[in-house]
Amino acid sequence: MALPQPKQSTDHAEYHLEETGVRVRFGVGVLDETGHEIERLGCKRALILSTPQQSDTALSLAEKVGGLSAGLFTRATMHTPTQVSEEAVAHAASVDADCVVSIGGGSTIGLGKAIALRTDLPQIVIPTTYAGSEATPILGQTEDGVKTTLVDAKVLPEVILYDPTLVRTLPVAMTVTSALNAMAHSAEALYAQNRTDESTQMAKDGLLAFVQGLPNVLNDPADLAARQETLYGAWLCGTVLGRVGMALHHKLCHTLGGSLNLPHADTHAIILPHAMAFNERTAAKELAPIADMLGAQSAGQGLYAFAKQLNAPLALRDLGVTEANLDDVSELAVKNPYWNPQPVTQEDVRAMLQAA
Ligand code: NAD
C-alpha cells in the first residue's frame, strides 16, 4: 500500500494528497509558516478563528501573521450552532476576509468548515486536539438543538498544519479522551463495508501511532516527538473517518452526545471498548490487529485495559448518565437503521449501555 510519501523540507514533513488537493505539513514550528501558507493560497486577509478559551492562542497567531490578519472571531462553540456560523460569515464579509485560519479542536474547525460551506473561502487548519475533523469533508451542525451531519467537498480544508507544540498544552485528561476519539475512527474503519487496502493500512498505522505514542505523552506531556507521533495518528485516523463509513460506535456516540449533551471525546472513550466487544461477535478477524497491537485476547478487552491504564473515564455514570437515560437512548439509537457488521437490536444497545 502506498501511503503518501513525505517530502522533507528542512525538519518539517510535508504531504500533498493528489486526489483531494489537501496540503498537510507536520513539524515543530510549522505554526510559524502560517503567513507563508496564507500567501501560498493567494490570500491577503485571513480571519482567525478560535474558541473563547483559546483566544490568546489566536491572538498570538494574528500577531505572527501581521498584516495578513483580518482579525479574530473567537466564539467557536461545540456542535457548531448555525447561529454562530451565520454571525461568523457576516463578520468575515464585514472585514473582507479572503480565507479562514482555524486554530483549535473540532469545535473551531467545525466553525471554519461552516464558513467555507457558506462562502467557499479557503481554510488553513491548525489542530490542537486529536479529533481529526481537519481531515474530513464532514460537517456536523446544530440548529434548534438538533444536530445534522453533511458531507461536502467544500468543507474539506485546503491546508493542515500539525505543530506538536500546540497539543503540548492539551490537558492530560483531554489528551487521553481525544486520542481514544481518534482511535475510534480507525477501529470502525477496519470493518467498514467500503474499506480498501489503503484505508485499512492507514487505520492500522493510525492506531499504532497512538498505542506507541500515547504512553510516552502521558509520561511527559511536553515530549514533542511523542506529541508529533500522536498527531500523525490523528491525521491518519481523521483521514479514514473521511473516507469510509462508520457504524455502531459512532452512531451510538452521536445519539448519546446529541440527546444528553455529553462531552464528545469522553463519550467516545467510554463507548469504544463496548462497541468493539459487541462487533467482535462477527468482525473478530477485522478487529484482530487491535488485539494484536495491544497484546490482548480481543480488541474490546485490549481497548478497555488501554483506557484504564491511561486513566480514561470508563463509565457513563461518571458523565451523569442515569438508568432512565439508557432506556430513552437505546430507543432513539435504533430509530434510523444503519449498516453494522453485527445486526443491532434495541435490547443489544440497552445491554451495551448498561455495561458502559
Ligand atoms: P473542542 O474543539 O470542543 O475543544 C474542547 C475544549 O478544549 C475547548 O474549550 C478548546 O478551546 C480546548 N482546547 C482545544 N485544544 C486545546 C489545547 N491544545 N490546549 C488547551 N485547550 C485546548 O474538542 P474536540 O474534541 O477537538 O472537538 C469536538 C467537536 O468536533 C464535536 O463537535 C465533534 O462533533 C466535532 N468533530 C467533527 C469531526 C468531523 O469530521 N466533522 C470529527 C471529529 C470531531
mmCIF file of C-alpha atoms and ligand atoms in Angstrom:
data_model
loop_
_atom_site.group_PDB
_atom_site.id
_atom_site.type_symbol
_atom_site.label_atom_id
_atom_site.label_comp_id
_atom_site.label_asym_id
_atom_site.label_seq_id
_atom_site.Cartn_x
_atom_site.Cartn_y
_atom_site.Cartn_z
ATOM 1 C CA MET A 1 0.000 0.000 0.000
ATOM 2 C CA ALA A 2 1.444 3.343 -0.939
ATOM 3 C CA LEU A 3 0.913 5.942 1.737
ATOM 4 C CA PRO A 4 1.602 9.476 0.546
ATOM 5 C CA GLN A 5 5.330 9.914 0.883
ATOM 6 C CA PRO A 6 6.634 12.795 2.979
ATOM 7 C CA LYS A 7 8.516 15.474 1.088
ATOM 8 C CA GLN A 8 11.215 16.593 3.500
ATOM 9 C CA SER A 9 11.731 20.328 3.806
ATOM 10 C CA THR A 10 14.353 21.043 6.444
ATOM 11 C CA ASP A 11 12.909 19.442 9.609
ATOM 12 C CA HIS A 12 9.257 19.535 8.503
ATOM 13 C CA ALA A 13 7.474 16.691 6.759
ATOM 14 C CA GLU A 14 5.011 17.643 4.013
ATOM 15 C CA TYR A 15 2.361 15.623 2.206
ATOM 16 C CA HIS A 16 0.252 16.581 -0.764
ATOM 17 C CA LEU A 17 -2.749 14.320 -1.248
ATOM 18 C CA GLU A 18 -3.133 14.487 -5.014
ATOM 19 C CA GLU A 19 -6.653 13.070 -5.079
ATOM 20 C CA THR A 20 -8.032 15.648 -2.661
ATOM 21 C CA GLY A 21 -5.621 18.546 -3.158
ATOM 22 C CA VAL A 22 -5.071 18.795 0.608
ATOM 23 C CA ARG A 23 -1.660 20.057 1.681
ATOM 24 C CA VAL A 24 -0.501 18.592 5.012
ATOM 25 C CA ARG A 25 2.590 19.689 6.940
ATOM 26 C CA PHE A 26 4.000 18.309 10.172
ATOM 27 C CA GLY A 27 6.719 19.686 12.406
ATOM 28 C CA VAL A 28 7.818 21.711 15.375
ATOM 29 C CA GLY A 29 7.499 25.356 14.354
ATOM 30 C CA VAL A 30 5.257 24.743 11.328
ATOM 31 C CA LEU A 31 2.861 27.199 13.018
ATOM 32 C CA ASP A 32 5.354 29.928 12.086
ATOM 33 C CA GLU A 33 4.710 29.082 8.425
ATOM 34 C CA THR A 34 1.064 30.196 8.609
ATOM 35 C CA GLY A 35 1.776 33.537 6.912
ATOM 36 C CA HIS A 36 3.590 31.760 4.096
ATOM 37 C CA GLU A 37 0.652 29.360 3.689
ATOM 38 C CA ILE A 38 -1.845 32.266 3.535
ATOM 39 C CA GLU A 39 0.214 33.851 0.743
ATOM 40 C CA ARG A 40 0.631 30.494 -0.992
ATOM 41 C CA LEU A 41 -3.161 30.330 -1.291
ATOM 42 C CA GLY A 42 -3.037 33.746 -2.953
ATOM 43 C CA CYS A 43 -4.757 35.326 0.065
ATOM 44 C CA LYS A 44 -4.094 38.567 1.925
ATOM 45 C CA ARG A 45 -6.756 38.809 4.646
ATOM 46 C CA ALA A 46 -7.162 35.809 6.948
ATOM 47 C CA LEU A 47 -9.910 35.667 9.552
ATOM 48 C CA ILE A 48 -8.505 33.738 12.521
ATOM 49 C CA LEU A 49 -10.945 31.502 14.406
ATOM 50 C CA SER A 50 -10.835 30.002 17.903
ATOM 51 C CA THR A 51 -12.952 29.188 20.946
ATOM 52 C CA PRO A 52 -13.141 31.823 23.723
ATOM 53 C CA GLN A 53 -10.829 29.533 25.778
ATOM 54 C CA GLN A 54 -8.124 29.661 23.085
ATOM 55 C CA SER A 55 -8.409 33.350 22.189
ATOM 56 C CA ASP A 56 -4.863 34.016 23.454
ATOM 57 C CA THR A 57 -3.511 31.392 21.047
ATOM 58 C CA ALA A 58 -5.492 33.032 18.215
ATOM 59 C CA LEU A 59 -4.227 36.480 19.191
ATOM 60 C CA SER A 60 -0.622 35.347 19.209
ATOM 61 C CA LEU A 61 -1.141 33.788 15.749
ATOM 62 C CA ALA A 62 -2.628 37.082 14.493
ATOM 63 C CA GLU A 63 0.490 38.876 15.732
ATOM 64 C CA LYS A 64 2.661 36.277 13.979
ATOM 65 C CA VAL A 65 0.993 36.765 10.572
ATOM 66 C CA GLY A 66 0.916 40.563 10.998
ATOM 67 C CA GLY A 67 -0.653 42.377 8.044
ATOM 68 C CA LEU A 68 -2.120 39.137 6.664
ATOM 69 C CA SER A 69 -4.607 39.024 9.555
ATOM 70 C CA ALA A 70 -8.077 40.489 9.008
ATOM 71 C CA GLY A 71 -8.809 39.988 12.718
ATOM 72 C CA LEU A 72 -10.233 37.359 15.039
ATOM 73 C CA PHE A 73 -13.549 35.614 15.605
ATOM 74 C CA THR A 74 -13.230 33.748 18.922
ATOM 75 C CA ARG A 75 -16.727 32.425 19.542
ATOM 76 C CA ALA A 76 -16.413 28.878 18.168
ATOM 77 C CA THR A 77 -18.801 26.617 20.094
ATOM 78 C CA MET A 78 -19.160 22.846 20.488
ATOM 79 C CA HIS A 79 -21.507 21.199 17.929
ATOM 80 C CA THR A 80 -21.305 24.203 15.546
ATOM 81 C CA PRO A 81 -24.585 26.077 16.201
ATOM 82 C CA THR A 82 -25.765 27.599 12.886
ATOM 83 C CA GLN A 83 -26.467 30.934 14.553
ATOM 84 C CA VAL A 84 -22.782 31.353 15.480
ATOM 85 C CA SER A 85 -21.800 30.300 11.943
ATOM 86 C CA GLU A 86 -24.085 32.934 10.391
ATOM 87 C CA GLU A 87 -22.590 35.609 12.659
ATOM 88 C CA ALA A 88 -19.084 34.493 11.717
ATOM 89 C CA VAL A 89 -19.953 34.640 7.988
ATOM 90 C CA ALA A 90 -21.286 38.189 8.425
ATOM 91 C CA HIS A 91 -18.125 39.130 10.341
ATOM 92 C CA ALA A 92 -15.908 37.603 7.620
ATOM 93 C CA ALA A 93 -17.708 39.694 4.987
ATOM 94 C CA SER A 94 -17.500 42.862 7.091
ATOM 95 C CA VAL A 95 -13.691 42.570 7.393
ATOM 96 C CA ASP A 96 -13.316 41.491 3.746
ATOM 97 C CA ALA A 97 -11.668 38.166 4.699
ATOM 98 C CA ASP A 98 -10.379 36.061 1.778
ATOM 99 C CA CYS A 99 -9.574 32.923 3.829
ATOM 100 C CA VAL A 100 -10.033 31.486 7.323
ATOM 101 C CA VAL A 101 -7.419 30.095 9.682
ATOM 102 C CA SER A 102 -8.904 27.767 12.327
ATOM 103 C CA ILE A 103 -6.672 27.163 15.340
ATOM 104 C CA GLY A 104 -8.159 24.706 17.839
ATOM 105 C CA GLY A 105 -10.031 21.423 18.178
ATOM 106 C CA GLY A 106 -13.088 20.040 16.393
ATOM 107 C CA SER A 107 -15.319 22.904 17.540
ATOM 108 C CA THR A 108 -13.168 25.623 15.956
ATOM 109 C CA ILE A 109 -12.509 23.526 12.863
ATOM 110 C CA GLY A 110 -16.280 22.979 12.578
ATOM 111 C CA LEU A 111 -16.820 26.741 12.536
ATOM 112 C CA GLY A 112 -14.208 27.155 9.770
ATOM 113 C CA LYS A 113 -15.944 24.434 7.760
ATOM 114 C CA ALA A 114 -19.353 26.068 8.304
ATOM 115 C CA ILE A 115 -17.956 29.351 6.939
ATOM 116 C CA ALA A 116 -16.383 27.545 3.959
ATOM 117 C CA LEU A 117 -19.689 25.814 3.215
ATOM 118 C CA ARG A 118 -21.464 29.155 3.007
ATOM 119 C CA THR A 119 -18.725 31.232 1.318
ATOM 120 C CA ASP A 120 -16.262 28.795 -0.294
ATOM 121 C CA LEU A 121 -13.405 30.671 1.421
ATOM 122 C CA PRO A 122 -10.242 28.519 1.590
ATOM 123 C CA GLN A 123 -9.274 27.131 5.011
ATOM 124 C CA ILE A 124 -5.964 26.669 6.761
ATOM 125 C CA VAL A 125 -6.445 24.451 9.811
ATOM 126 C CA ILE A 126 -4.084 24.187 12.764
ATOM 127 C CA PRO A 127 -5.383 21.369 15.008
ATOM 128 C CA THR A 128 -4.767 21.434 18.751
ATOM 129 C CA THR A 129 -6.582 18.170 19.604
ATOM 130 C CA TYR A 130 -6.615 14.697 18.025
ATOM 131 C CA ALA A 131 -10.304 14.666 16.970
ATOM 132 C CA GLY A 132 -9.415 14.593 13.248
ATOM 133 C CA SER A 133 -12.113 16.868 11.793
ATOM 134 C CA GLU A 134 -9.460 18.721 9.760
ATOM 135 C CA ALA A 135 -9.012 15.673 7.512
ATOM 136 C CA THR A 136 -12.681 15.099 6.615
ATOM 137 C CA PRO A 137 -15.257 16.651 4.247
ATOM 138 C CA ILE A 138 -17.826 16.142 7.045
ATOM 139 C CA LEU A 139 -19.601 18.902 8.956
ATOM 140 C CA GLY A 140 -21.948 18.445 11.916
ATOM 141 C CA GLN A 141 -24.152 21.471 12.681
ATOM 142 C CA THR A 142 -26.783 22.174 15.314
ATOM 143 C CA GLU A 143 -29.974 24.131 14.751
ATOM 144 C CA ASP A 144 -32.679 24.393 17.431
ATOM 145 C CA GLY A 145 -30.880 21.689 19.408
ATOM 146 C CA VAL A 146 -30.912 19.185 16.512
ATOM 147 C CA LYS A 147 -27.532 18.070 15.145
ATOM 148 C CA THR A 148 -27.312 17.083 11.486
ATOM 149 C CA THR A 149 -24.287 15.944 9.524
ATOM 150 C CA LEU A 150 -23.443 16.680 5.906
ATOM 151 C CA VAL A 151 -20.641 15.707 3.543
ATOM 152 C CA ASP A 152 -19.459 18.333 1.057
ATOM 153 C CA ALA A 153 -16.095 18.734 -0.703
ATOM 154 C CA LYS A 154 -16.349 22.495 0.015
ATOM 155 C CA VAL A 155 -15.778 21.922 3.737
ATOM 156 C CA LEU A 156 -12.543 19.918 3.330
ATOM 157 C CA PRO A 157 -9.705 22.249 4.387
ATOM 158 C CA GLU A 158 -7.052 23.175 1.808
ATOM 159 C CA VAL A 159 -4.090 23.188 4.225
ATOM 160 C CA ILE A 160 -3.450 21.384 7.536
ATOM 161 C CA LEU A 161 -0.529 22.429 9.748
ATOM 162 C CA TYR A 162 0.273 19.947 12.535
ATOM 163 C CA ASP A 163 2.587 21.587 15.047
ATOM 164 C CA PRO A 164 3.211 19.384 18.115
ATOM 165 C CA THR A 165 3.960 22.423 20.283
ATOM 166 C CA LEU A 166 0.212 23.237 20.176
ATOM 167 C CA VAL A 167 -1.047 19.900 21.535
ATOM 168 C CA ARG A 168 1.507 20.134 24.319
ATOM 169 C CA THR A 169 -0.945 22.409 26.176
ATOM 170 C CA LEU A 170 -3.828 19.943 25.840
ATOM 171 C CA PRO A 171 -4.579 18.830 29.422
ATOM 172 C CA VAL A 172 -3.688 15.170 30.066
ATOM 173 C CA ALA A 173 -7.289 14.074 30.614
ATOM 174 C CA MET A 174 -8.343 15.646 27.292
ATOM 175 C CA THR A 175 -5.269 14.210 25.596
ATOM 176 C CA VAL A 176 -6.441 10.723 26.528
ATOM 177 C CA THR A 177 -10.112 11.110 25.577
ATOM 178 C CA SER A 178 -9.266 12.954 22.363
ATOM 179 C CA ALA A 179 -6.830 10.177 21.401
ATOM 180 C CA LEU A 180 -9.438 7.468 22.078
ATOM 181 C CA ASN A 181 -11.897 9.505 19.978
ATOM 182 C CA ALA A 182 -9.386 9.404 17.108
ATOM 183 C CA MET A 183 -8.701 5.690 17.601
ATOM 184 C CA ALA A 184 -12.449 5.032 17.332
ATOM 185 C CA HIS A 185 -12.406 6.334 13.720
ATOM 186 C CA SER A 186 -9.739 3.802 12.765
ATOM 187 C CA ALA A 187 -11.299 0.964 14.778
ATOM 188 C CA GLU A 188 -14.565 1.283 12.837
ATOM 189 C CA ALA A 189 -12.663 1.754 9.568
ATOM 190 C CA LEU A 190 -11.226 -1.768 9.983
ATOM 191 C CA TYR A 191 -14.631 -3.361 9.347
ATOM 192 C CA ALA A 192 -16.220 -0.641 7.166
ATOM 193 C CA GLN A 193 -18.202 -2.036 4.235
ATOM 194 C CA ASN A 194 -16.448 0.287 1.771
ATOM 195 C CA ARG A 195 -12.934 -0.192 3.201
ATOM 196 C CA THR A 196 -9.982 -0.568 0.843
ATOM 197 C CA ASP A 197 -6.473 -1.977 1.401
ATOM 198 C CA GLU A 198 -5.292 1.620 1.706
ATOM 199 C CA SER A 199 -7.903 2.678 4.289
ATOM 200 C CA THR A 200 -7.179 -0.461 6.345
ATOM 201 C CA GLN A 201 -3.439 0.249 6.292
ATOM 202 C CA MET A 202 -3.972 3.885 7.279
ATOM 203 C CA ALA A 203 -6.310 2.797 10.090
ATOM 204 C CA LYS A 204 -3.762 0.304 11.456
ATOM 205 C CA ASP A 205 -0.935 2.859 11.225
ATOM 206 C CA GLY A 206 -3.099 5.468 12.971
ATOM 207 C CA LEU A 207 -3.963 3.097 15.812
ATOM 208 C CA LEU A 208 -0.335 2.066 16.221
ATOM 209 C CA ALA A 209 0.816 5.692 16.400
ATOM 210 C CA PHE A 210 -1.446 6.165 19.441
ATOM 211 C CA VAL A 211 -0.677 2.783 21.039
ATOM 212 C CA GLN A 212 3.033 3.588 20.834
ATOM 213 C CA GLY A 213 2.965 7.361 21.309
ATOM 214 C CA LEU A 214 0.299 7.898 23.950
ATOM 215 C CA PRO A 215 2.077 6.239 26.909
ATOM 216 C CA ASN A 216 5.109 8.447 26.134
ATOM 217 C CA VAL A 217 2.910 11.564 26.005
ATOM 218 C CA LEU A 218 1.460 10.665 29.403
ATOM 219 C CA ASN A 219 4.909 10.034 30.785
ATOM 220 C CA ASP A 220 5.953 13.507 29.645
ATOM 221 C CA PRO A 221 3.167 15.684 28.152
ATOM 222 C CA ALA A 222 5.819 18.055 26.781
ATOM 223 C CA ASP A 223 7.598 15.277 24.810
ATOM 224 C CA LEU A 224 7.387 16.790 21.317
ATOM 225 C CA ALA A 225 8.438 13.614 19.488
ATOM 226 C CA ALA A 226 5.610 11.693 21.168
ATOM 227 C CA ARG A 227 3.184 14.563 20.538
ATOM 228 C CA GLN A 228 4.181 14.534 16.854
ATOM 229 C CA GLU A 229 3.712 10.759 16.640
ATOM 230 C CA THR A 230 0.201 11.068 18.097
ATOM 231 C CA LEU A 231 -0.650 13.977 15.756
ATOM 232 C CA TYR A 232 0.409 11.765 12.852
ATOM 233 C CA GLY A 233 -2.028 9.190 14.261
ATOM 234 C CA ALA A 234 -4.727 11.875 14.423
ATOM 235 C CA TRP A 235 -4.223 12.690 10.740
ATOM 236 C CA LEU A 236 -4.405 9.021 9.712
ATOM 237 C CA CYS A 237 -7.490 8.364 11.860
ATOM 238 C CA GLY A 238 -9.192 11.565 10.649
ATOM 239 C CA THR A 239 -8.405 10.686 7.042
ATOM 240 C CA VAL A 240 -10.046 7.252 7.281
ATOM 241 C CA LEU A 241 -13.057 8.830 9.016
ATOM 242 C CA GLY A 242 -13.488 10.949 5.892
ATOM 243 C CA ARG A 243 -13.071 8.007 3.515
ATOM 244 C CA VAL A 244 -15.105 5.079 4.829
ATOM 245 C CA GLY A 245 -18.434 4.590 6.562
ATOM 246 C CA MET A 246 -18.761 4.491 10.342
ATOM 247 C CA ALA A 247 -21.184 2.195 12.190
ATOM 248 C CA LEU A 248 -22.484 1.292 15.674
ATOM 249 C CA HIS A 249 -19.834 3.081 17.738
ATOM 250 C CA HIS A 250 -20.131 6.476 16.005
ATOM 251 C CA LYS A 251 -23.932 6.285 15.668
ATOM 252 C CA LEU A 252 -24.325 5.458 19.356
ATOM 253 C CA CYS A 253 -21.948 8.235 20.467
ATOM 254 C CA HIS A 254 -23.829 10.663 18.207
ATOM 255 C CA THR A 255 -27.156 9.674 19.806
ATOM 256 C CA LEU A 256 -25.768 9.803 23.349
ATOM 257 C CA GLY A 257 -23.961 13.105 22.815
ATOM 258 C CA GLY A 258 -26.857 14.748 20.966
ATOM 259 C CA SER A 259 -29.674 13.674 23.267
ATOM 260 C CA LEU A 260 -27.887 14.064 26.630
ATOM 261 C CA ASN A 261 -25.424 16.834 25.627
ATOM 262 C CA LEU A 262 -22.424 14.767 26.766
ATOM 263 C CA PRO A 263 -18.802 15.774 26.140
ATOM 264 C CA HIS A 264 -17.850 14.399 22.707
ATOM 265 C CA ALA A 265 -14.428 12.856 23.365
ATOM 266 C CA ASP A 266 -15.338 11.368 26.781
ATOM 267 C CA THR A 267 -18.362 9.636 25.282
ATOM 268 C CA HIS A 268 -16.191 8.052 22.572
ATOM 269 C CA ALA A 269 -13.613 6.961 25.147
ATOM 270 C CA ILE A 270 -16.230 5.176 27.277
ATOM 271 C CA ILE A 271 -18.220 3.500 24.488
ATOM 272 C CA LEU A 272 -15.307 2.291 22.322
ATOM 273 C CA PRO A 273 -14.361 -0.951 24.184
ATOM 274 C CA HIS A 274 -18.035 -1.956 24.491
ATOM 275 C CA ALA A 275 -18.899 -1.281 20.846
ATOM 276 C CA MET A 276 -15.817 -3.210 19.720
ATOM 277 C CA ALA A 277 -16.591 -6.158 22.030
ATOM 278 C CA PHE A 278 -20.092 -6.272 20.510
ATOM 279 C CA ASN A 279 -18.869 -6.115 16.915
ATOM 280 C CA GLU A 280 -16.186 -8.729 17.565
ATOM 281 C CA ARG A 281 -19.029 -11.255 17.519
ATOM 282 C CA THR A 282 -18.905 -11.025 13.708
ATOM 283 C CA ALA A 283 -15.835 -8.924 12.885
ATOM 284 C CA ALA A 284 -13.191 -10.563 15.110
ATOM 285 C CA LYS A 285 -10.883 -11.117 12.130
ATOM 286 C CA GLU A 286 -11.082 -7.468 11.019
ATOM 287 C CA LEU A 287 -10.516 -6.220 14.589
ATOM 288 C CA ALA A 288 -7.662 -8.660 15.320
ATOM 289 C CA PRO A 289 -4.956 -6.030 14.549
ATOM 290 C CA ILE A 290 -6.175 -4.026 17.576
ATOM 291 C CA ALA A 291 -5.982 -7.063 19.875
ATOM 292 C CA ASP A 292 -2.522 -7.858 18.466
ATOM 293 C CA MET A 293 -1.064 -4.375 18.899
ATOM 294 C CA LEU A 294 -2.425 -4.179 22.465
ATOM 295 C CA GLY A 295 -1.242 -7.702 23.313
ATOM 296 C CA ALA A 296 -4.796 -8.700 24.325
ATOM 297 C CA GLN A 297 -7.187 -11.619 23.774
ATOM 298 C CA SER A 298 -9.689 -9.370 21.998
ATOM 299 C CA ALA A 299 -9.966 -5.778 20.736
ATOM 300 C CA GLY A 300 -12.669 -4.965 23.317
ATOM 301 C CA GLN A 301 -10.618 -6.251 26.238
ATOM 302 C CA GLY A 302 -7.438 -4.623 24.923
ATOM 303 C CA LEU A 303 -9.087 -1.217 24.466
ATOM 304 C CA TYR A 304 -10.669 -1.375 27.936
ATOM 305 C CA ALA A 305 -7.316 -2.181 29.541
ATOM 306 C CA PHE A 306 -5.573 0.530 27.475
ATOM 307 C CA ALA A 307 -8.188 3.136 28.514
ATOM 308 C CA LYS A 308 -7.869 2.061 32.150
ATOM 309 C CA GLN A 309 -4.077 2.243 32.024
ATOM 310 C CA LEU A 310 -4.390 5.816 30.689
ATOM 311 C CA ASN A 311 -6.900 6.798 33.416
ATOM 312 C CA ALA A 312 -9.612 7.477 30.841
ATOM 313 C CA PRO A 313 -13.217 7.802 32.033
ATOM 314 C CA LEU A 314 -14.699 4.290 31.978
ATOM 315 C CA ALA A 315 -18.335 4.715 32.986
ATOM 316 C CA LEU A 316 -21.279 6.670 31.553
ATOM 317 C CA ARG A 317 -22.368 7.131 35.178
ATOM 318 C CA ASP A 318 -19.363 9.437 35.638
ATOM 319 C CA LEU A 319 -20.785 11.741 32.937
ATOM 320 C CA GLY A 320 -24.050 11.972 34.875
ATOM 321 C CA VAL A 321 -25.967 9.423 32.765
ATOM 322 C CA THR A 322 -28.800 7.676 34.661
ATOM 323 C CA GLU A 323 -30.511 4.282 34.185
ATOM 324 C CA ALA A 324 -33.615 6.087 32.891
ATOM 325 C CA ASN A 325 -31.494 7.800 30.226
ATOM 326 C CA LEU A 326 -30.377 4.373 28.979
ATOM 327 C CA ASP A 327 -33.939 3.352 28.040
ATOM 328 C CA ASP A 328 -34.519 6.578 26.094
ATOM 329 C CA VAL A 329 -31.156 6.460 24.315
ATOM 330 C CA SER A 330 -31.476 2.795 23.325
ATOM 331 C CA GLU A 331 -34.908 3.507 21.827
ATOM 332 C CA LEU A 332 -33.569 6.520 19.922
ATOM 333 C CA ALA A 333 -30.424 4.675 18.790
ATOM 334 C CA VAL A 334 -32.306 2.098 16.720
ATOM 335 C CA LYS A 335 -34.879 4.500 15.222
ATOM 336 C CA ASN A 336 -32.946 5.050 11.995
ATOM 337 C CA PRO A 337 -31.437 1.721 10.942
ATOM 338 C CA TYR A 338 -27.861 1.698 9.560
ATOM 339 C CA TRP A 339 -25.352 -0.908 8.487
ATOM 340 C CA ASN A 340 -23.250 -2.584 11.192
ATOM 341 C CA PRO A 341 -21.227 -5.812 10.912
ATOM 342 C CA GLN A 342 -23.366 -7.342 13.691
ATOM 343 C CA PRO A 343 -27.112 -6.556 13.412
ATOM 344 C CA VAL A 344 -28.200 -4.356 16.333
ATOM 345 C CA THR A 345 -31.460 -4.574 18.310
ATOM 346 C CA GLN A 346 -32.741 -2.186 20.963
ATOM 347 C CA GLU A 347 -32.017 -4.862 23.609
ATOM 348 C CA ASP A 348 -28.413 -5.100 22.377
ATOM 349 C CA VAL A 349 -27.942 -1.344 22.679
ATOM 350 C CA ARG A 350 -29.555 -1.295 26.128
ATOM 351 C CA ALA A 351 -27.225 -4.076 27.327
ATOM 352 C CA MET A 352 -24.180 -2.339 25.869
ATOM 353 C CA LEU A 353 -25.095 0.949 27.534
ATOM 354 C CA GLN A 354 -25.696 -0.870 30.829
ATOM 355 C CA ALA A 355 -22.228 -2.397 30.616
ATOM 356 C CA ALA A 356 -20.762 1.040 29.890
HETATM 357 P P1 NAD B 1 -13.191 21.010 21.219
HETATM 358 O O1 NAD B 1 -12.722 21.607 19.955
HETATM 359 O O2 NAD B 1 -14.637 21.223 21.563
HETATM 360 O O3 NAD B 1 -12.273 21.527 22.403
HETATM 361 C C1 NAD B 1 -12.658 21.330 23.756
HETATM 362 C C2 NAD B 1 -12.049 22.448 24.620
HETATM 363 O O4 NAD B 1 -10.629 22.287 24.705
HETATM 364 C C3 NAD B 1 -12.282 23.847 24.048
HETATM 365 O O5 NAD B 1 -12.507 24.723 25.102
HETATM 366 C C4 NAD B 1 -10.949 24.147 23.379
HETATM 367 O O6 NAD B 1 -10.703 25.519 23.269
HETATM 368 C C5 NAD B 1 -9.975 23.472 24.323
HETATM 369 N N1 NAD B 1 -8.693 23.092 23.687
HETATM 370 C C6 NAD B 1 -8.525 22.534 22.476
HETATM 371 N N2 NAD B 1 -7.224 22.303 22.250
HETATM 372 C C7 NAD B 1 -6.549 22.728 23.339
HETATM 373 C C8 NAD B 1 -5.171 22.756 23.692
HETATM 374 N N3 NAD B 1 -4.221 22.244 22.901
HETATM 375 N N4 NAD B 1 -4.837 23.277 24.881
HETATM 376 C C9 NAD B 1 -5.791 23.758 25.726
HETATM 377 N N5 NAD B 1 -7.114 23.732 25.443
HETATM 378 C C10 NAD B 1 -7.489 23.239 24.259
HETATM 379 O O7 NAD B 1 -12.926 19.429 21.283
HETATM 380 P P2 NAD B 1 -12.732 18.307 20.161
HETATM 381 O O8 NAD B 1 -12.948 17.027 20.850
HETATM 382 O O9 NAD B 1 -11.478 18.517 19.398
HETATM 383 O O10 NAD B 1 -13.912 18.563 19.123
HETATM 384 C C11 NAD B 1 -15.222 18.117 19.355
HETATM 385 C C12 NAD B 1 -16.126 18.591 18.219
HETATM 386 O O11 NAD B 1 -15.568 18.230 16.966
HETATM 387 C C13 NAD B 1 -17.508 17.931 18.273
HETATM 388 O O12 NAD B 1 -18.490 18.918 17.966
HETATM 389 C C14 NAD B 1 -17.443 16.879 17.187
HETATM 390 O O13 NAD B 1 -18.712 16.580 16.640
HETATM 391 C C15 NAD B 1 -16.527 17.534 16.181
HETATM 392 N N6 NAD B 1 -15.825 16.571 15.295
HETATM 393 C C16 NAD B 1 -16.118 16.638 13.967
HETATM 394 C C17 NAD B 1 -15.489 15.770 13.090
HETATM 395 C C18 NAD B 1 -15.781 15.875 11.630
HETATM 396 O O14 NAD B 1 -15.186 15.182 10.823
HETATM 397 N N7 NAD B 1 -16.702 16.722 11.218
HETATM 398 C C19 NAD B 1 -14.541 14.846 13.559
HETATM 399 C C20 NAD B 1 -14.270 14.799 14.922
HETATM 400 C C21 NAD B 1 -14.911 15.683 15.799
#
